[in-house]
Amino acid sequence: MLRFFASAARPRAKRPDYAELNAALILPDDPRRLGVFQTRRPTSRKRHREGTVIRTAQGLRRVLFGMVRDVLAGAGRRQAPKCDSRRAVALRELGSFEDILLFPGGLAYVTVPKAANTSVKYFLANALVQWSTEELATLQADRQAIHRLLRKRYRITRAQLAERKRNSQVASFSVVRDPQTRFFSFYADKIASRGWGEPVYERLMEAYGIAQGDDFEKVLRVVINCSDRDSEIHFRSQRALLYEGGECLVDDVFRMERIADLWGFLVEFLRVQGVDARPPTQKANVSGSGNCKVTEKQCELLRARYRADYETFGY
């Protein structure tokens, strides 16, 4: 036999004073402090910040839960790191130095610094470019002038490359390198050795807080805390240089560690264009690690910083 028990009578709870609660929720910059009131029902749980009048206990719960949700969401939302203003100015002045070169015959080379970049440029320039007497003198005086001269002649944008690829007017390629050895090369060449050679780079390095001669650990700490967007191209990830919107910019990507494959590709391309070229007999220009001692922990930090390169290019 089922029995039902009636609960003991309890005193009726006092109805909350919602006018008091509304007053407590008015923020310092709330319109109601200026004499502006809202009387229609709220259309959103977040409207308490816009002058919503609470009328019921359910409305109060919604407002409070909404406020808690907003606070938690704000705490969990990571702000995108802002680019240091001095770095931004120097990077703009450099024009990012992100090179896409369209050589005669429809051959596009998307450059990756510290991945046989200078060697590839000299090989193609010797086969395809007719230098003036003044330009030849410049190159003899400064080997690094090849970058500036080719950029002036053949540089195109990513949009221009994409348009030519859509119209099948170009063969495109690039070269990548093991991310760790690429970073060692950057450090050995630009920090531990000869430096940059251009005033704008000196200002950029000052903005990063590093200078020629700094120790490896200091430079490493700066680089691992820089996003690709905020990185100079010598230590920007290769993935960022070669991909846009999840799509690779080029048709063929070669590894510097197997440079013979690249020379074979270029020699064949030039042969079809009627140009007789021979693979370079010297090894690609390679910088060491600047005689620095690299710890396993530092290698782990580099692997984490350039994880996208390892995953994309199979290193």
PDB file of N, CA, C and O in Angstrom, residues 13-19 21-22 25 41-42 45 52-66:
ATOM      1  N   ALA A  13       8.942  32.033   1.087  1.00  0.00           N
ATOM      2  CA  ALA A  13      10.140  32.861   0.955  1.00  0.00           C
ATOM      3  C   ALA A  13       9.763  34.281   0.558  1.00  0.00           C
ATOM      4  O   ALA A  13       8.808  34.499  -0.191  1.00  0.00           O
ATOM      5  N   LYS A  14      10.533  35.199   1.091  1.00  0.00           N
ATOM      6  CA  LYS A  14      10.281  36.605   0.763  1.00  0.00           C
ATOM      7  C   LYS A  14      10.644  36.882  -0.686  1.00  0.00           C
ATOM      8  O   LYS A  14      11.676  36.452  -1.173  1.00  0.00           O
ATOM      9  N   ARG A  15       9.761  37.564  -1.380  1.00  0.00           N
ATOM     10  CA  ARG A  15      10.004  37.866  -2.797  1.00  0.00           C
ATOM     11  C   ARG A  15      11.195  38.828  -2.899  1.00  0.00           C
ATOM     12  O   ARG A  15      11.244  39.850  -2.213  1.00  0.00           O
ATOM     13  N   PRO A  16      12.169  38.505  -3.756  1.00  0.00           N
ATOM     14  CA  PRO A  16      13.344  39.382  -3.868  1.00  0.00           C
ATOM     15  C   PRO A  16      12.954  40.770  -4.363  1.00  0.00           C
ATOM     16  O   PRO A  16      11.987  40.936  -5.102  1.00  0.00           O
ATOM     17  N   ASP A  17      13.701  41.737  -3.928  1.00  0.00           N
ATOM     18  CA  ASP A  17      13.505  43.100  -4.390  1.00  0.00           C
ATOM     19  C   ASP A  17      14.323  43.287  -5.670  1.00  0.00           C
ATOM     20  O   ASP A  17      15.526  43.557  -5.630  1.00  0.00           O
ATOM     21  N   TYR A  18      13.665  43.087  -6.828  1.00  0.00           N
ATOM     22  CA  TYR A  18      14.395  43.136  -8.095  1.00  0.00           C
ATOM     23  C   TYR A  18      14.887  44.540  -8.439  1.00  0.00           C
ATOM     24  O   TYR A  18      15.842  44.715  -9.175  1.00  0.00           O
ATOM     25  N   ALA A  19      14.236  45.530  -7.909  1.00  0.00           N
ATOM     26  CA  ALA A  19      14.724  46.886  -8.140  1.00  0.00           C
ATOM     27  C   ALA A  19      16.103  47.056  -7.512  1.00  0.00           C
ATOM     28  O   ALA A  19      17.009  47.664  -8.080  1.00  0.00           O
ATOM     29  N   LEU A  21      18.245  44.595  -6.944  1.00  0.00           N
ATOM     30  CA  LEU A  21      19.191  43.794  -7.724  1.00  0.00           C
ATOM     31  C   LEU A  21      19.590  44.520  -8.999  1.00  0.00           C
ATOM     32  O   LEU A  21      20.753  44.493  -9.418  1.00  0.00           O
ATOM     33  N   ASN A  22      18.639  45.155  -9.646  1.00  0.00           N
ATOM     34  CA  ASN A  22      18.954  45.915 -10.858  1.00  0.00           C
ATOM     35  C   ASN A  22      19.948  47.030 -10.554  1.00  0.00           C
ATOM     36  O   ASN A  22      20.893  47.274 -11.298  1.00  0.00           O
ATOM     37  N   LEU A  25      23.431  45.806 -10.264  1.00  0.00           N
ATOM     38  CA  LEU A  25      24.077  45.371 -11.513  1.00  0.00           C
ATOM     39  C   LEU A  25      24.419  46.521 -12.441  1.00  0.00           C
ATOM     40  O   LEU A  25      25.025  46.311 -13.478  1.00  0.00           O
ATOM     41  N   ARG A  41      11.541  43.617 -22.877  1.00  0.00           N
ATOM     42  CA  ARG A  41      12.172  42.383 -22.406  1.00  0.00           C
ATOM     43  C   ARG A  41      13.499  42.179 -23.120  1.00  0.00           C
ATOM     44  O   ARG A  41      13.651  42.506 -24.281  1.00  0.00           O
ATOM     45  N   PRO A  42      14.471  41.579 -22.426  1.00  0.00           N
ATOM     46  CA  PRO A  42      15.780  41.369 -23.056  1.00  0.00           C
ATOM     47  C   PRO A  42      15.692  40.329 -24.166  1.00  0.00           C
ATOM     48  O   PRO A  42      14.926  39.375 -24.083  1.00  0.00           O
ATOM     49  N   ARG A  45      21.011  37.062 -23.256  1.00  0.00           N
ATOM     50  CA  ARG A  45      21.457  36.958 -21.874  1.00  0.00           C
ATOM     51  C   ARG A  45      22.522  37.990 -21.532  1.00  0.00           C
ATOM     52  O   ARG A  45      22.807  38.236 -20.385  1.00  0.00           O
ATOM     53  N   THR A  52      19.335  46.029 -19.288  1.00  0.00           N
ATOM     54  CA  THR A  52      18.193  45.148 -19.123  1.00  0.00           C
ATOM     55  C   THR A  52      17.625  45.238 -17.706  1.00  0.00           C
ATOM     56  O   THR A  52      18.365  45.259 -16.731  1.00  0.00           O
ATOM     57  N   VAL A  53      16.324  45.299 -17.593  1.00  0.00           N
ATOM     58  CA  VAL A  53      15.658  45.310 -16.286  1.00  0.00           C
ATOM     59  C   VAL A  53      15.285  43.886 -15.914  1.00  0.00           C
ATOM     60  O   VAL A  53      14.612  43.198 -16.675  1.00  0.00           O
ATOM     61  N   ILE A  54      15.741  43.401 -14.725  1.00  0.00           N
ATOM     62  CA  ILE A  54      15.433  42.048 -14.273  1.00  0.00           C
ATOM     63  C   ILE A  54      14.065  42.056 -13.596  1.00  0.00           C
ATOM     64  O   ILE A  54      13.805  42.854 -12.701  1.00  0.00           O
ATOM     65  N   ARG A  55      13.171  41.135 -14.029  1.00  0.00           N
ATOM     66  CA  ARG A  55      11.814  41.129 -13.515  1.00  0.00           C
ATOM     67  C   ARG A  55      11.483  39.885 -12.700  1.00  0.00           C
ATOM     68  O   ARG A  55      10.565  39.899 -11.905  1.00  0.00           O
ATOM     69  N   THR A  56      12.217  38.768 -12.946  1.00  0.00           N
ATOM     70  CA  THR A  56      11.890  37.511 -12.274  1.00  0.00           C
ATOM     71  C   THR A  56      13.152  36.848 -11.757  1.00  0.00           C
ATOM     72  O   THR A  56      14.271  37.215 -12.126  1.00  0.00           O
ATOM     73  N   ALA A  57      12.932  35.824 -10.884  1.00  0.00           N
ATOM     74  CA  ALA A  57      14.074  35.064 -10.379  1.00  0.00           C
ATOM     75  C   ALA A  57      14.791  34.353 -11.525  1.00  0.00           C
ATOM     76  O   ALA A  57      16.011  34.234 -11.545  1.00  0.00           O
ATOM     77  N   GLN A  58      14.006  33.843 -12.497  1.00  0.00           N
ATOM     78  CA  GLN A  58      14.605  33.179 -13.654  1.00  0.00           C
ATOM     79  C   GLN A  58      15.477  34.152 -14.447  1.00  0.00           C
ATOM     80  O   GLN A  58      16.568  33.817 -14.899  1.00  0.00           O
ATOM     81  N   GLY A  59      15.002  35.381 -14.588  1.00  0.00           N
ATOM     82  CA  GLY A  59      15.792  36.388 -15.282  1.00  0.00           C
ATOM     83  C   GLY A  59      17.087  36.683 -14.555  1.00  0.00           C
ATOM     84  O   GLY A  59      18.139  36.886 -15.168  1.00  0.00           O
ATOM     85  N   LEU A  60      17.020  36.690 -13.202  1.00  0.00           N
ATOM     86  CA  LEU A  60      18.224  36.925 -12.417  1.00  0.00           C
ATOM     87  C   LEU A  60      19.240  35.809 -12.644  1.00  0.00           C
ATOM     88  O   LEU A  60      20.435  36.059 -12.831  1.00  0.00           O
ATOM     89  N   ARG A  61      18.752  34.558 -12.629  1.00  0.00           N
ATOM     90  CA  ARG A  61      19.657  33.436 -12.845  1.00  0.00           C
ATOM     91  C   ARG A  61      20.327  33.525 -14.206  1.00  0.00           C
ATOM     92  O   ARG A  61      21.520  33.275 -14.351  1.00  0.00           O
ATOM     93  N   ARG A  62      19.549  33.897 -15.211  1.00  0.00           N
ATOM     94  CA  ARG A  62      20.112  34.007 -16.554  1.00  0.00           C
ATOM     95  C   ARG A  62      21.213  35.063 -16.615  1.00  0.00           C
ATOM     96  O   ARG A  62      22.266  34.884 -17.238  1.00  0.00           O
ATOM     97  N   VAL A  63      20.958  36.187 -15.968  1.00  0.00           N
ATOM     98  CA  VAL A  63      21.946  37.258 -15.972  1.00  0.00           C
ATOM     99  C   VAL A  63      23.228  36.811 -15.279  1.00  0.00           C
ATOM    100  O   VAL A  63      24.338  37.009 -15.775  1.00  0.00           O
ATOM    101  N   LEU A  64      23.075  36.180 -14.096  1.00  0.00           N
ATOM    102  CA  LEU A  64      24.252  35.770 -13.350  1.00  0.00           C
ATOM    103  C   LEU A  64      25.049  34.703 -14.088  1.00  0.00           C
ATOM    104  O   LEU A  64      26.279  34.754 -14.153  1.00  0.00           O
ATOM    105  N   PHE A  65      24.339  33.704 -14.641  1.00  0.00           N
ATOM    106  CA  PHE A  65      25.031  32.672 -15.416  1.00  0.00           C
ATOM    107  C   PHE A  65      25.721  33.279 -16.634  1.00  0.00           C
ATOM    108  O   PHE A  65      26.824  32.893 -17.015  1.00  0.00           O
ATOM    109  N   GLY A  66      25.049  34.254 -17.256  1.00  0.00           N
ATOM    110  CA  GLY A  66      25.659  34.912 -18.417  1.00  0.00           C
ATOM    111  C   GLY A  66      26.923  35.658 -18.043  1.00  0.00           C
ATOM    112  O   GLY A  66      27.919  35.634 -18.764  1.00  0.00           O
TER     113      GLY A  66
END
